[in-house]
Short mmCIF file of C-alpha atoms in Angstrom, two decimals:
data_model
loop_
_atom_site.label_atom_id
_atom_site.label_comp_id
_atom_site.label_asym_id
_atom_site.label_seq_id
_atom_site.Cartn_x
_atom_site.Cartn_y
_atom_site.Cartn_z
CA PHE J 186 165.78 8.61 -27.58
CA HIS J 187 164.01 10.67 -30.26
CA GLU J 188 165.72 13.32 -32.26
CA ALA J 189 164.08 16.78 -32.10
CA PRO J 190 162.30 17.69 -35.36
CA SER J 191 163.83 20.36 -37.52
CA PRO J 192 162.22 23.86 -37.51
CA PHE J 193 161.18 23.37 -41.14
CA LEU J 194 159.37 20.10 -40.37
CA GLN J 195 157.73 21.59 -37.29
CA SER J 196 156.40 24.59 -39.25
CA ALA J 197 155.15 22.24 -42.00
CA ARG J 198 153.21 20.22 -39.43
CA CYS J 199 151.62 23.37 -38.02
CA TYR J 200 150.71 24.47 -41.54
CA ALA J 201 149.07 21.13 -42.34
CA ARG J 202 147.02 21.13 -39.15
CA PRO J 203 143.36 22.00 -39.90
CA VAL J 204 142.14 25.27 -38.49
CA ARG J 205 139.16 24.89 -36.20
CA LYS J 206 136.47 27.46 -36.79
CA ARG J 207 134.96 29.03 -33.74
CA ARG J 208 131.23 28.78 -33.57
CA LYS J 209 129.49 32.09 -33.18
CA ASP J 210 127.26 32.54 -30.18
CA PHE J 211 123.92 33.55 -31.65
CA PRO J 212 121.32 35.18 -29.39
CA SER J 213 118.56 32.83 -28.34
CA HIS J 214 114.92 33.50 -27.48
CA LEU J 215 115.48 31.21 -24.49
CA ASP J 216 118.07 33.50 -22.86
CA ASP J 217 115.48 35.24 -20.69
CA LEU J 218 114.56 31.98 -18.93
CA PRO J 219 116.24 31.93 -15.48
CA PRO J 220 118.28 28.77 -14.82
CA THR J 221 116.69 28.39 -11.37
CA MET J 222 113.21 27.96 -12.88
CA LEU J 223 111.81 24.45 -12.49
CA LYS J 224 110.89 22.27 -15.43
CA LYS J 225 107.33 22.26 -16.69
CA ASP J 226 106.45 18.85 -15.19
CA TYR J 227 107.70 19.77 -11.68
CA ALA J 228 106.66 23.42 -11.37
CA ASN J 229 103.26 22.73 -9.74
CA VAL J 230 104.25 19.77 -7.53
CA PRO J 231 103.48 20.64 -3.83
CA ILE J 232 106.38 18.64 -2.38
CA ILE J 233 108.96 20.46 -4.49
CA ASN J 234 109.51 23.14 -1.80
CA SER J 235 110.67 20.59 0.78
CA VAL J 236 113.25 18.76 -1.34
CA ASP J 237 117.01 19.20 -1.16
CA ASP J 238 118.80 21.97 -3.09
CA VAL J 239 120.66 19.40 -5.15
CA VAL J 240 117.36 17.86 -6.26
CA LYS J 241 115.98 21.30 -7.09
CA ARG J 242 119.02 21.98 -9.21
CA LEU J 243 118.56 18.68 -11.06
CA LEU J 244 114.91 19.58 -11.73
CA SER J 245 115.67 23.15 -12.78
CA LEU J 246 116.36 24.53 -16.24
CA GLU J 247 120.08 24.54 -15.51
CA MET J 248 120.07 20.79 -16.17
CA ALA J 249 117.24 20.83 -18.70
CA SER J 250 117.48 20.02 -22.38
CA GLN J 251 116.64 22.33 -25.26
CA LYS J 252 113.29 20.59 -25.76
CA GLU J 253 112.21 21.21 -22.15
CA LYS J 254 113.20 24.86 -22.38
CA VAL J 255 111.19 25.28 -25.58
CA LYS J 256 108.15 23.80 -23.80
CA ILE J 257 108.35 26.45 -21.07
CA LYS J 258 108.90 29.22 -23.60
CA THR J 259 105.89 28.05 -25.59
CA GLN J 260 103.78 28.06 -22.43
CA GLN J 261 104.87 31.63 -21.65
CA LEU J 262 103.94 32.84 -25.14
CA VAL J 263 100.58 31.06 -24.95
CA GLU J 264 99.80 32.69 -21.58
CA LYS J 265 100.26 36.13 -23.16
CA VAL J 266 97.50 35.68 -25.76
CA ARG J 267 95.22 33.06 -24.18
CA ARG J 268 91.55 34.08 -23.90
CA SER J 269 90.88 31.96 -20.79
CA PRO J 270 92.77 29.44 -18.63
CA ASN J 271 91.15 26.57 -20.57
CA ASP J 272 91.88 28.03 -24.01
CA ASN J 273 94.18 25.62 -25.83
CA GLY J 274 93.08 25.82 -29.46
CA SER J 275 92.14 29.37 -30.43
CA PHE J 276 93.82 31.11 -33.33
CA GLU J 277 95.94 33.22 -30.99
CA VAL J 278 97.21 30.14 -29.12
CA GLN J 279 98.08 28.43 -32.41
CA VAL J 280 100.00 31.52 -33.52
CA ALA J 281 101.94 31.57 -30.22
CA MET J 282 102.87 27.89 -30.52
CA LEU J 283 103.98 28.32 -34.13
CA THR J 284 106.02 31.39 -33.16
CA ALA J 285 107.99 29.41 -30.58
CA LYS J 286 108.67 26.66 -33.15
CA ILE J 287 109.72 29.14 -35.84
CA ARG J 288 112.17 30.93 -33.54
CA THR J 289 113.68 27.59 -32.52
CA TYR J 290 114.10 26.64 -36.18
CA GLU J 291 115.72 30.02 -36.92
CA GLU J 292 118.32 29.51 -34.19
CA HIS J 293 119.04 25.98 -35.41
CA LEU J 294 119.48 27.18 -39.01
CA GLN J 295 121.87 29.91 -37.93
CA LYS J 296 124.19 27.20 -36.61
CA HIS J 297 123.40 24.65 -39.35
CA PRO J 298 122.49 26.59 -42.50
CA LYS J 299 122.60 23.49 -44.74
CA ASP J 300 119.84 21.65 -42.88
CA LYS J 301 117.24 21.67 -45.67
CA ASN J 302 114.75 19.46 -43.86
CA ASN J 303 114.33 21.83 -40.93
CA ARG J 304 114.30 24.81 -43.29
CA ARG J 305 111.37 23.26 -45.15
CA ARG J 306 109.53 22.66 -41.86
CA MET J 307 110.15 26.24 -40.78
CA LEU J 308 108.77 27.62 -44.06
CA MET J 309 105.68 25.43 -43.68
CA ASP J 310 105.10 26.77 -40.15
CA VAL J 311 105.67 30.35 -41.34
CA ASP J 312 103.05 29.84 -44.04
CA ARG J 313 100.56 28.40 -41.52
CA ARG J 314 101.13 31.32 -39.14
CA ARG J 315 100.68 33.82 -41.97
CA LYS J 316 97.32 32.29 -42.87
CA LEU J 317 96.15 32.38 -39.24
CA LEU J 318 97.23 36.01 -38.84
CA ALA J 319 95.55 36.96 -42.12
CA TYR J 320 92.29 35.43 -40.87
CA LEU J 321 92.53 37.27 -37.54
CA ARG J 322 93.32 40.50 -39.34
CA ARG J 323 90.24 40.09 -41.52
CA VAL J 324 87.80 38.93 -38.81
CA ARG J 325 89.02 40.37 -35.46
CA TYR J 326 91.50 43.14 -36.01
CA ASP J 327 91.81 44.06 -32.31
CA VAL J 328 92.83 40.49 -31.43
CA PHE J 329 95.23 40.42 -34.37
CA GLU J 330 96.87 43.67 -33.24
CA ASN J 331 97.20 42.48 -29.63
CA THR J 332 98.64 39.12 -30.73
CA CYS J 333 101.31 40.76 -32.88
CA LYS J 334 102.17 43.17 -30.06
CA GLN J 335 102.42 40.50 -27.34
CA LEU J 336 104.44 38.07 -29.47
CA ASN J 337 106.60 40.77 -31.09
CA ILE J 338 105.61 39.80 -34.65
CA GLU J 339 106.04 42.19 -37.57
CA TYR J 340 103.21 41.33 -39.96
CA THR J 341 103.45 42.44 -43.58
CA SER J 342 100.41 41.87 -45.76
CA PRO J 343 101.14 39.70 -48.81
CA PRO J 344 100.73 41.16 -52.32
CA ALA J 345 97.40 40.79 -54.09
CA TYR J 346 98.91 38.40 -56.62
CA SER J 347 102.32 36.80 -56.62
CA ARG J 348 103.76 34.37 -59.13
CA ARG J 349 107.13 32.80 -59.48
CA ILE J 350 108.73 34.06 -62.70
CA THR J 351 110.47 31.25 -64.55
CA LYS J 352 112.11 31.05 -67.97
CA ARG J 353 109.30 28.86 -69.25
CA TRP J 354 106.67 31.37 -68.10
CA LEU J 355 108.52 34.25 -69.81
CA VAL J 356 108.75 32.33 -73.10
CA LYS J 357 105.08 31.41 -72.91
CA LYS J 358 104.09 35.03 -72.22
CA ALA J 359 106.19 36.30 -75.15
CA LEU J 360 104.57 33.72 -77.46
CA CYS J 361 101.06 34.67 -76.33
CA LEU J 362 101.80 38.38 -76.96
CA LYS J 363 103.15 37.63 -80.41
CA VAL J 364 100.08 35.53 -81.30
CA PHE J 365 97.78 38.27 -80.01
CA GLN J 366 99.51 40.91 -82.14
CA GLU J 367 99.37 38.74 -85.28
CA VAL J 368 95.65 38.08 -84.76
CA ARG J 369 95.02 41.81 -84.40
CA LYS J 370 96.86 42.48 -87.66
CA LEU J 371 94.74 39.87 -89.48
CA LYS J 372 91.49 41.27 -88.07
CA ALA J 373 92.42 44.94 -88.66
CA PRO J 374 90.83 45.20 -92.19
CA GLU J 375 87.61 43.60 -90.96
CA ARG J 376 87.41 45.97 -87.99
CA LEU J 377 88.06 48.97 -90.30
CA LYS J 378 85.26 47.84 -92.61
CA GLN J 379 82.86 47.53 -89.67
CA ARG J 380 83.70 51.04 -88.46
CA GLN J 381 83.05 52.47 -91.95
CA GLU J 382 79.65 50.74 -92.05
CA TRP J 383 78.73 52.10 -88.61
CA ARG J 384 79.69 55.64 -89.65
CA ALA J 385 77.65 55.35 -92.87
CA ARG J 386 74.58 54.19 -90.94
CA ALA J 387 75.00 57.02 -88.46
CA ARG J 388 75.16 59.58 -91.28
CA ALA J 389 72.07 58.08 -92.91
CA ARG J 390 70.13 58.36 -89.67
CA ALA J 391 71.27 61.94 -89.17
CA GLU J 392 70.04 62.91 -92.66
#
């Protein structure tokens, strides 16, 4: 026989219980994939139409992992920009594959914002995609425009020159300016003397 806890002790236990945070449901770029679609390895198998419904369900995206869904999404993006059925390495195809990886990384970082390793990989892929798009924009602008439109990419051209401003760089710049000004002050009398000589020669020629 256990004695019932007092109201004070019961409220204290509820207060000490950790509050579980609800995870937000972020929108995914894989939401448009129907769950009845077959996995990539079984989509083109001829015998797949004669198998049982339970087997079809096991081979569909309803039971697939995140990795298998990303494969199908990557294939869909590649089909949008591919030049020919055998095109697997053009700049457009590389941009499509990188876009699928970047969007997967973005969704992962929304749920796990402290994952620095995947953030570094995403930034590396973003930099690679930017270089590929910059090349297409410079060489074949029509292909670049179609690729951005099909993959829903908003391309912003980088600045002509960008540099990370640090405290050390600011101190170095201030020192260089100060040295330049001091040198100008030291050379000012010499420059004034040269100007006077040039003016005297010009007057002599004019006379």
